[in-house]
PDB file of C-alpha atoms and ligand atoms in Angstrom:
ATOM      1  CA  UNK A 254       0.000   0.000   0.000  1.00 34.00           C
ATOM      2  CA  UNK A 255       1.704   3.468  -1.099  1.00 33.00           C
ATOM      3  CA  UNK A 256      -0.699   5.639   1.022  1.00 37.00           C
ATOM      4  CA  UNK A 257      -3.602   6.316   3.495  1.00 39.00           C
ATOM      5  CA  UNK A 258      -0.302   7.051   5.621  1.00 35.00           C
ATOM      6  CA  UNK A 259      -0.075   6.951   9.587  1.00 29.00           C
ATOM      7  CA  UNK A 260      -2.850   9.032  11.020  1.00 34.00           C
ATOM      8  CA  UNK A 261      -2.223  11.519  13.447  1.00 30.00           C
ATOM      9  CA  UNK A 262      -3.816   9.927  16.483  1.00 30.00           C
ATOM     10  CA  UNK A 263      -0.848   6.981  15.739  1.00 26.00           C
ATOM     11  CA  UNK A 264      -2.953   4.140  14.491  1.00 27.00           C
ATOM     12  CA  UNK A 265      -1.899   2.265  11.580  1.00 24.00           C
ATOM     13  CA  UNK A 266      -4.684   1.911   8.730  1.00 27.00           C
ATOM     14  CA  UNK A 267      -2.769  -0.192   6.364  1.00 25.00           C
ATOM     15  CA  UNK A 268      -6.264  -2.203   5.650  1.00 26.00           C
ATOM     16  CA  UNK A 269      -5.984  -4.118   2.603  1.00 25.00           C
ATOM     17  CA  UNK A 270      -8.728  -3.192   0.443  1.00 28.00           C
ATOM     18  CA  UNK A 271     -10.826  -5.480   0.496  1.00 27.00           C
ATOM     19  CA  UNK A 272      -9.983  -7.051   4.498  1.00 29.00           C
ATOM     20  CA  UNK A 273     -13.619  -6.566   5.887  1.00 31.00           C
ATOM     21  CA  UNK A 274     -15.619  -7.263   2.300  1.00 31.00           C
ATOM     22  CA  UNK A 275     -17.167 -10.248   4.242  1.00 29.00           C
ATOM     23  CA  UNK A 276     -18.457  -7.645   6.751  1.00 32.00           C
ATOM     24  CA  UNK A 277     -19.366  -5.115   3.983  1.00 36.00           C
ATOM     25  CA  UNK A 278     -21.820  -4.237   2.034  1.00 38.00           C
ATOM     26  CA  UNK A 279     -23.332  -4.129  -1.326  1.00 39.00           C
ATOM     27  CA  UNK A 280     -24.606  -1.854  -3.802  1.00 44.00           C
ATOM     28  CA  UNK A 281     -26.952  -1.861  -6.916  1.00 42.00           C
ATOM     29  CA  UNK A 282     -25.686  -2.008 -10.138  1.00 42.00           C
ATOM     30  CA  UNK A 283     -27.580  -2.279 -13.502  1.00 40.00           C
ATOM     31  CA  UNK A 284     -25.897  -4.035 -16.109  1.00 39.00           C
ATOM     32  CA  UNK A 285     -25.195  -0.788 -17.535  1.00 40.00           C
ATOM     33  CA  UNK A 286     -23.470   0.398 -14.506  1.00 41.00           C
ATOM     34  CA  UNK A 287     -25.951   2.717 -13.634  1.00 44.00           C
ATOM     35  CA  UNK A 288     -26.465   3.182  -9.837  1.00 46.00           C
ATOM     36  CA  UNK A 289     -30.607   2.446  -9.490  1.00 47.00           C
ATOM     37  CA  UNK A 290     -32.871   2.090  -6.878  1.00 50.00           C
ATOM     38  CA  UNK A 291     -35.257  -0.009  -4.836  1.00 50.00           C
ATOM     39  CA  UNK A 292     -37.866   0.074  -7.952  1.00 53.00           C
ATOM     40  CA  UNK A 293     -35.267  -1.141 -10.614  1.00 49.00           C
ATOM     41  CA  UNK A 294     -34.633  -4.230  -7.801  1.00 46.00           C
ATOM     42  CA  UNK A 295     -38.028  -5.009  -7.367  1.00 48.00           C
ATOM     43  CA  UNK A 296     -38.405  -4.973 -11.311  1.00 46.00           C
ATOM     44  CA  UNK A 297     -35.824  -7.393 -11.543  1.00 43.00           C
ATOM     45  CA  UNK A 298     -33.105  -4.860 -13.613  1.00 39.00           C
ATOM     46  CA  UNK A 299     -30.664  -4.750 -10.486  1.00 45.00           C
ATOM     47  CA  UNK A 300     -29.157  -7.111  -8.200  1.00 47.00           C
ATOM     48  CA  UNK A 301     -27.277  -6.444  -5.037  1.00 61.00           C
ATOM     49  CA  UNK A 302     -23.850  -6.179  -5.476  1.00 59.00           C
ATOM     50  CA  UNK A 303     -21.130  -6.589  -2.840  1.00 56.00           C
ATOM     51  CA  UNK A 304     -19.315  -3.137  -2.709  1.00 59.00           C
ATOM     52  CA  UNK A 305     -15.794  -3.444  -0.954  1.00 70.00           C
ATOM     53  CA  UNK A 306     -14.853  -1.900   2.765  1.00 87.00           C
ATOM     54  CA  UNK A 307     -11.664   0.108   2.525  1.00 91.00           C
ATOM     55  CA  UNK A 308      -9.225   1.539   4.480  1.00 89.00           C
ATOM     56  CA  UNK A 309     -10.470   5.280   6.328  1.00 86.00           C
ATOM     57  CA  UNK A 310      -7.603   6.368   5.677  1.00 86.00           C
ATOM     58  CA  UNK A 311      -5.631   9.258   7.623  1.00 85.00           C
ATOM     59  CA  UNK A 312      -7.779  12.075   7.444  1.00 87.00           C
ATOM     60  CA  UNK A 313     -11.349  11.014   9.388  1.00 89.00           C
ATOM     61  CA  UNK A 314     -12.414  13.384  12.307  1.00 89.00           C
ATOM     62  CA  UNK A 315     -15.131  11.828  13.978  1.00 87.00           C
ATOM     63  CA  UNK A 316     -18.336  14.443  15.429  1.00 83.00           C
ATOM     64  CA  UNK A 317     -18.156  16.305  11.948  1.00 85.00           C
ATOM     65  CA  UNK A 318     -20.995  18.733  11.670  1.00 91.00           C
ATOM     66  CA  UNK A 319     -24.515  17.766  10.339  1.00 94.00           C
ATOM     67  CA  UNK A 320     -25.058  20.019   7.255  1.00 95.00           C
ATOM     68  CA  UNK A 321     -25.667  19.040   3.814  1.00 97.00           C
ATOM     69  CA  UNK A 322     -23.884  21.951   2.235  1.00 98.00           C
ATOM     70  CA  UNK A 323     -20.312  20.816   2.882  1.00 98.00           C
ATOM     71  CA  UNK A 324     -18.580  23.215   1.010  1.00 98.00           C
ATOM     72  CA  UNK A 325     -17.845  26.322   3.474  1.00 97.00           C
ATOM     73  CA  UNK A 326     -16.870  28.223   0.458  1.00 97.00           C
ATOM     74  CA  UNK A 327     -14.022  26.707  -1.300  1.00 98.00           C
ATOM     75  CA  UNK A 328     -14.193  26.410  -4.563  1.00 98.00           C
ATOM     76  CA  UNK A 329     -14.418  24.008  -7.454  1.00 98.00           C
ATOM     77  CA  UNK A 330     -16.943  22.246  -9.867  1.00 98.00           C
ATOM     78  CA  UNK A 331     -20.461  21.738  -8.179  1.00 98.00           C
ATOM     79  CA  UNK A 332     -20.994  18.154  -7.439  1.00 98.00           C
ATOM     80  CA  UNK A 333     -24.032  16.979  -5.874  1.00 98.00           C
ATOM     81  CA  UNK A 334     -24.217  13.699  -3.783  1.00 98.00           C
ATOM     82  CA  UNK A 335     -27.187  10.967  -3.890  1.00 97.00           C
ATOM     83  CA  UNK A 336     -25.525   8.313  -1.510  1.00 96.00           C
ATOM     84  CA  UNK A 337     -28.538   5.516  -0.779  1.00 95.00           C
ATOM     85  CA  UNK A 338     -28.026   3.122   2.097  1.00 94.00           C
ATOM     86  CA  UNK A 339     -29.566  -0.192   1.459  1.00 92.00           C
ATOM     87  CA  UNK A 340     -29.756  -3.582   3.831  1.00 90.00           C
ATOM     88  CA  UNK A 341     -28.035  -6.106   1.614  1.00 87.00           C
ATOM     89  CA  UNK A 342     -29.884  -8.641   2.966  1.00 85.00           C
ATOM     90  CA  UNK A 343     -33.613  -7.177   1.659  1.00 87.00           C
ATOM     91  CA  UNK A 344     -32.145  -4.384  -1.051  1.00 87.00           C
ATOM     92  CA  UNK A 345     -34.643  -2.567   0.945  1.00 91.00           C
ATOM     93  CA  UNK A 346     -32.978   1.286   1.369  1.00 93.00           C
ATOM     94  CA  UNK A 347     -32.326   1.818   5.091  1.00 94.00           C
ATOM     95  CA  UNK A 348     -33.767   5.457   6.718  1.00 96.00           C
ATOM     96  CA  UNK A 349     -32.160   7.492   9.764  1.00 96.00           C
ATOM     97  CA  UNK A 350     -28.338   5.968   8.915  1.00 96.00           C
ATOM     98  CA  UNK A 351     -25.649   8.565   9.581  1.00 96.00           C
ATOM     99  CA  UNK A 352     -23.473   9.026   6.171  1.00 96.00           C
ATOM    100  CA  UNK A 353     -20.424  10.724   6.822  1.00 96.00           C
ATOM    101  CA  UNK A 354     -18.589  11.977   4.055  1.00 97.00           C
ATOM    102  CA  UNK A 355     -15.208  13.994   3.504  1.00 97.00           C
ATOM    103  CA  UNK A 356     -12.219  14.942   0.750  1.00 98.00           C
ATOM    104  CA  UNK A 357     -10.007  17.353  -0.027  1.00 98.00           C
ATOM    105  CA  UNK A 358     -10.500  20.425  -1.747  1.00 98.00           C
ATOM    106  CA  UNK A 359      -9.289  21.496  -5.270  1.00 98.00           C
ATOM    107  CA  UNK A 360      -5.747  21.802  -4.221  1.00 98.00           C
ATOM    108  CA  UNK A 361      -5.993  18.552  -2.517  1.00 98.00           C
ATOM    109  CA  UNK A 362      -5.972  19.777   0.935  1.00 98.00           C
ATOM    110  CA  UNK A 363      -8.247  18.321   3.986  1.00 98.00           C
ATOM    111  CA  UNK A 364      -9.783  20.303   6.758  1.00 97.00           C
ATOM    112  CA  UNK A 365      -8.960  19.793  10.422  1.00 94.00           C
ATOM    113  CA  UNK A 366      -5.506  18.192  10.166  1.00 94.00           C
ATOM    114  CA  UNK A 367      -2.526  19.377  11.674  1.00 93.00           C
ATOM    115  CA  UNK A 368      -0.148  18.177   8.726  1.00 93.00           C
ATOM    116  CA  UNK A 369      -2.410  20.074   6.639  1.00 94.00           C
ATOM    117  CA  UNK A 370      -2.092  23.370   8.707  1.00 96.00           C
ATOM    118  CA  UNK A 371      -5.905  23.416   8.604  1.00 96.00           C
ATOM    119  CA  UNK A 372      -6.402  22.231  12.356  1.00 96.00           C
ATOM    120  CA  UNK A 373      -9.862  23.942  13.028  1.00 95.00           C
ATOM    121  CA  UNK A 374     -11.597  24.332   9.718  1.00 96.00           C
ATOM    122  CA  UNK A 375     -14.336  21.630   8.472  1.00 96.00           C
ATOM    123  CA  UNK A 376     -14.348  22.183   4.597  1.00 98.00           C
ATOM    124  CA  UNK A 377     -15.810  19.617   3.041  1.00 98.00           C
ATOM    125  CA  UNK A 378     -16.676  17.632   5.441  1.00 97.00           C
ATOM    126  CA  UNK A 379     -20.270  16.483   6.814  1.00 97.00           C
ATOM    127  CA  UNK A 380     -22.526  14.371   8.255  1.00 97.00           C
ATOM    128  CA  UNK A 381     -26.482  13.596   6.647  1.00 97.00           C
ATOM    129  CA  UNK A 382     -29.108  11.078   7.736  1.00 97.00           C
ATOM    130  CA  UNK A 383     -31.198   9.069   5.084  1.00 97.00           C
ATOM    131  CA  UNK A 384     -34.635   9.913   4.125  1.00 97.00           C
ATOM    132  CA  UNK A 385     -37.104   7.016   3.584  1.00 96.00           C
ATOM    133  CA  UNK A 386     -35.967   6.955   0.297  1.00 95.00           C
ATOM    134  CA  UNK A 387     -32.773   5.479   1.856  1.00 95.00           C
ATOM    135  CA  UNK A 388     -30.344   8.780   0.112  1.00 96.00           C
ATOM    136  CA  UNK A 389     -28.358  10.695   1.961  1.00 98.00           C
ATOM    137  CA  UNK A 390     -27.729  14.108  -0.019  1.00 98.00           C
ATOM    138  CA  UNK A 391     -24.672  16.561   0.460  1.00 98.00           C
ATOM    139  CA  UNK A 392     -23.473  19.588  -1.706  1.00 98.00           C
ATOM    140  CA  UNK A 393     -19.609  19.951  -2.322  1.00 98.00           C
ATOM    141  CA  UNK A 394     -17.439  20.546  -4.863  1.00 98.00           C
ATOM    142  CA  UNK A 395     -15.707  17.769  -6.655  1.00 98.00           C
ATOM    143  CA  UNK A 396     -12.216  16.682  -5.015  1.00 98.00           C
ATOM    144  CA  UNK A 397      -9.148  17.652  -5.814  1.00 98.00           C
ATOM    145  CA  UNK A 398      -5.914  15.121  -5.930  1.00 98.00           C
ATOM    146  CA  UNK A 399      -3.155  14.505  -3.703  1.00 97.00           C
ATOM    147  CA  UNK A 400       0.135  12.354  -4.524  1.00 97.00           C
ATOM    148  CA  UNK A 401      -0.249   8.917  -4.508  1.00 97.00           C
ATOM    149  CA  UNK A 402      -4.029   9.126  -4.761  1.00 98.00           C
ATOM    150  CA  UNK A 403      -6.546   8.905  -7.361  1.00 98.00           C
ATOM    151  CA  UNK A 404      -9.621  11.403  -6.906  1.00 98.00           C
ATOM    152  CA  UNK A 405     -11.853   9.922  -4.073  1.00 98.00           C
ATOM    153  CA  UNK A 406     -14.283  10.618  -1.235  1.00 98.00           C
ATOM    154  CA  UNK A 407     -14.680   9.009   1.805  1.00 97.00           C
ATOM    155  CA  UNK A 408     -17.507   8.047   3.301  1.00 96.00           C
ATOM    156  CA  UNK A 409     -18.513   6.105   6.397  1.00 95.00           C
ATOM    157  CA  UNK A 410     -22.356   4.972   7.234  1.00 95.00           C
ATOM    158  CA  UNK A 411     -23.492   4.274  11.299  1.00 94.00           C
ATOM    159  CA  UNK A 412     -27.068   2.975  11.787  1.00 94.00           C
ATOM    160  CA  UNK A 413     -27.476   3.393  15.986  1.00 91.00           C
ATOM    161  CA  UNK A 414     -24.337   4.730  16.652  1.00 86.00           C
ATOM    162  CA  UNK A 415     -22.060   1.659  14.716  1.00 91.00           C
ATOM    163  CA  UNK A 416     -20.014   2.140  12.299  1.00 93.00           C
ATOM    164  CA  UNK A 417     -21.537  -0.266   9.349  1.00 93.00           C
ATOM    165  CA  UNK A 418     -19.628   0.532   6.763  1.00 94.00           C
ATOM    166  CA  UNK A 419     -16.235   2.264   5.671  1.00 95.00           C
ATOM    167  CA  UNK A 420     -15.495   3.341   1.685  1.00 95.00           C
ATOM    168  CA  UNK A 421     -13.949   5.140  -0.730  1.00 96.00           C
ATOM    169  CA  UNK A 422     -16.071   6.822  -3.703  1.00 97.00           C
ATOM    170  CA  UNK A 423     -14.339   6.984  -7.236  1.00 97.00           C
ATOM    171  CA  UNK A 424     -14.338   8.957 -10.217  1.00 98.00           C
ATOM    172  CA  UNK A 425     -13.991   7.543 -13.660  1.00 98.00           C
ATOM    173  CA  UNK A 426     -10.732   9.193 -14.690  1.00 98.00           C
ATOM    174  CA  UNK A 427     -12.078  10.615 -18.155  1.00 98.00           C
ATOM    175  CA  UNK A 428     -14.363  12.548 -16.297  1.00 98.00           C
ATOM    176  CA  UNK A 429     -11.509  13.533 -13.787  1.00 98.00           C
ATOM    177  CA  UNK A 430      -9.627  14.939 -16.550  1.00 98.00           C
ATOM    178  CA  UNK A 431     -12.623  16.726 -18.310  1.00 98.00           C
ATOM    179  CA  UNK A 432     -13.033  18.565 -14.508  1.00 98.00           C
ATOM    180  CA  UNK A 433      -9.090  19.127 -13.834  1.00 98.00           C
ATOM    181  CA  UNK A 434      -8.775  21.064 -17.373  1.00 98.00           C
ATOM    182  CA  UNK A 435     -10.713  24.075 -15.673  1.00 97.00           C
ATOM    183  CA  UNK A 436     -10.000  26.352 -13.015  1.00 97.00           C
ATOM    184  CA  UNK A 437      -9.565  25.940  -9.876  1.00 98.00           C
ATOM    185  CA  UNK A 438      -8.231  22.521 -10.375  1.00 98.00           C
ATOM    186  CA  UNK A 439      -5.869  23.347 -13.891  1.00 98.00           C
ATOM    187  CA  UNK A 440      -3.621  25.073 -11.511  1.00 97.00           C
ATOM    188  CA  UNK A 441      -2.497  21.707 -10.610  1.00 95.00           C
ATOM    189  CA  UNK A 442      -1.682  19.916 -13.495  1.00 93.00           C
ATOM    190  CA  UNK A 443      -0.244  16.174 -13.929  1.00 93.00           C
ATOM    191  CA  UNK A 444      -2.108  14.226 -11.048  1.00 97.00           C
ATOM    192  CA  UNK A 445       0.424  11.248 -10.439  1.00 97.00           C
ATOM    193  CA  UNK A 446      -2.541   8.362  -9.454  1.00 98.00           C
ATOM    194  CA  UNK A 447      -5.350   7.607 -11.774  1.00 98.00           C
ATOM    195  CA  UNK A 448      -7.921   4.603 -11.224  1.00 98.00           C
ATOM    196  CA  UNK A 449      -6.035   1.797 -12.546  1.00 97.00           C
ATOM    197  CA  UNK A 450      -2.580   2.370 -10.375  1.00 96.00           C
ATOM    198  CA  UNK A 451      -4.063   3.398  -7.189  1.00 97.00           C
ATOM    199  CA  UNK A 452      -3.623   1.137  -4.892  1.00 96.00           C
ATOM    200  CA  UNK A 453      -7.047   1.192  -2.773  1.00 95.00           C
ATOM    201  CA  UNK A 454      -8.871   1.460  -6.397  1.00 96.00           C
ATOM    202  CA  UNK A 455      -7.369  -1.741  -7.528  1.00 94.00           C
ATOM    203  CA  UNK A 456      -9.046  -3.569  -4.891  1.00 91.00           C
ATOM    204  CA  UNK A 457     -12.587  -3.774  -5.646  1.00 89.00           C
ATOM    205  CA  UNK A 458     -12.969   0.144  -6.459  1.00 93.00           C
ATOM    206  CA  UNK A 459     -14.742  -0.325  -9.530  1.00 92.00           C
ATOM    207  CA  UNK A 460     -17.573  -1.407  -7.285  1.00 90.00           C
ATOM    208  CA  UNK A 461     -17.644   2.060  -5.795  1.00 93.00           C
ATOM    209  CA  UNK A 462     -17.350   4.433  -8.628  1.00 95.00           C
ATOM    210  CA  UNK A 463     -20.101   7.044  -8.658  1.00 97.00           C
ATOM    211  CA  UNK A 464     -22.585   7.352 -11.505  1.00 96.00           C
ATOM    212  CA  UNK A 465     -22.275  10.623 -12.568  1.00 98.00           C
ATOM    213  CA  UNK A 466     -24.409  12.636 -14.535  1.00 98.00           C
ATOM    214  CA  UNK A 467     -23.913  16.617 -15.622  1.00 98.00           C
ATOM    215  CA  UNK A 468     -26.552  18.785 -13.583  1.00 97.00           C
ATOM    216  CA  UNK A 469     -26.163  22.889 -13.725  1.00 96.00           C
ATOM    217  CA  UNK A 470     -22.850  24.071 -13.639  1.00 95.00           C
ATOM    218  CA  UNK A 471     -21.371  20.403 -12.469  1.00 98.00           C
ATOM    219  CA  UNK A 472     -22.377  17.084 -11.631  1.00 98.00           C
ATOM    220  CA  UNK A 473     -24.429  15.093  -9.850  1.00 98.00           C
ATOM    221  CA  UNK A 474     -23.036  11.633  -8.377  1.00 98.00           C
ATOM    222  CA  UNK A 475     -24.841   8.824  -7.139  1.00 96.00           C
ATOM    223  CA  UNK A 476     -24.365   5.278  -5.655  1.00 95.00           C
ATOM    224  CA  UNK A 477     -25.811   2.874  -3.525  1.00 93.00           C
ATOM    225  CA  UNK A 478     -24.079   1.589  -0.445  1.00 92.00           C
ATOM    226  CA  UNK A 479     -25.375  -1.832   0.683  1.00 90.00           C
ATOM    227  CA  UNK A 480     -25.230  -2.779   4.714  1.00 90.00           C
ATOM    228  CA  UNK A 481     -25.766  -5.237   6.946  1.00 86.00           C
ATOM    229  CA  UNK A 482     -28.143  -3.497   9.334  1.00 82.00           C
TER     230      UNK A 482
HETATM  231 FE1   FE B 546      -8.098  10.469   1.163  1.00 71.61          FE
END
């Protein structure tokens, strides 16, 4: 593993990608790739899916605030988050679980981290419970890239206070690339870590890429997350 380094409170997080997929979840895929939704299950066009766990990585601050608008004014491309939380046992979507999301902003820099020098700020980070519908929705900006990374989010679920699931969100790069040619992002050219070389992607990630669809100014990205409840 090249990164998801030592965090700051000194554990190791070294989990191999896919180390707790027995304990993870799934998520709904049609067989055009399309994230879909409880209907497109019960109609037979979807089937649960085993998405991978991976690693938290170094950057998680637990307590983050409960907003949907993560953003807190930096800037970047829109994006707008539909993250559905399903029991993979039923593919029934699961209300009232806690998603917690964060990444880093368009110069690839997280909030709240003392390596970061940004000890006290919360950009782009957030905390949303699911509506009946079983979607969790945030506002943010897509992420910018740090070395060794490909362009991710990560996201954690709790249903009554445990933590049911840990991931990482994906890009596919083409879109990436479309987003980094504009500004903020082109100031940072020549990302070293696309999809297919990063080494949390390579285990399992293309199970967790976001469908993404233009909406407005940006985008609008969407997956389900399956649990055990
Ligand atoms: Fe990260």
């Amino acid at each position: 593993m090249e990164d998801e380094r030592i965090d700051r409170r000194g554990s190791l997080l070294r989990i191999a990608g896919l180390a707790a997929a027995a304990a993870g979840g799934a998520a709904w895929k049609t067989a055009s790739g399309d994230a879909a939704g409880p209907t497109a299950v019960a109609s037979g066009l979807v089937t649960c899916v085993l998405a991978p766990e991976m690693t938290e990585g170094p950057y998680y601050v637990p307590g983050a605030t409960v907003r949907s608008d993560i953003r807190a004014g930096k800037p970047g491309t829109p994006l707008a988050l539909r993250l559905g939380v399903a029991n993979v046992s039923t593919c029934k979507p699961i209300a009232g679980a806690a998603v917690d999301v964060w990444h880093a902003d368009a110069g690839g820099v997280y909030s709240d981290e003392q390596v970061e020098n940004t000890v006290g700020q919360t950009f782009l980070r957030g905390v949303q419970r699911t509506a009946a519908s079983g979607f969790a929705t945030f506002r943010t900006i897509y992420p910018g890239w740090y070395p060794g990374r490909t362009v991710h989010i990560h996201v954690k679920v709790h249903i009554g206070g445990n933590v049911v699931h840990t991931g990482q969100l994906f890009f596919d790069d083409a879109l990436t690339d479309a987003v980094y040619r504009r500004t903020p992002y082109s100031t940072r050219p020549n990302r070293d870590t696309r999809n297919a070389n990063d080494s949390i992607y390579v285990n399992g990630g293309s199970r967790s890429l976001l469908s993404v669809k233009r909406q407005g100014s940006g985008y609008a990205g969407t997956i389900w997350m399956g649990v055990h409840a």
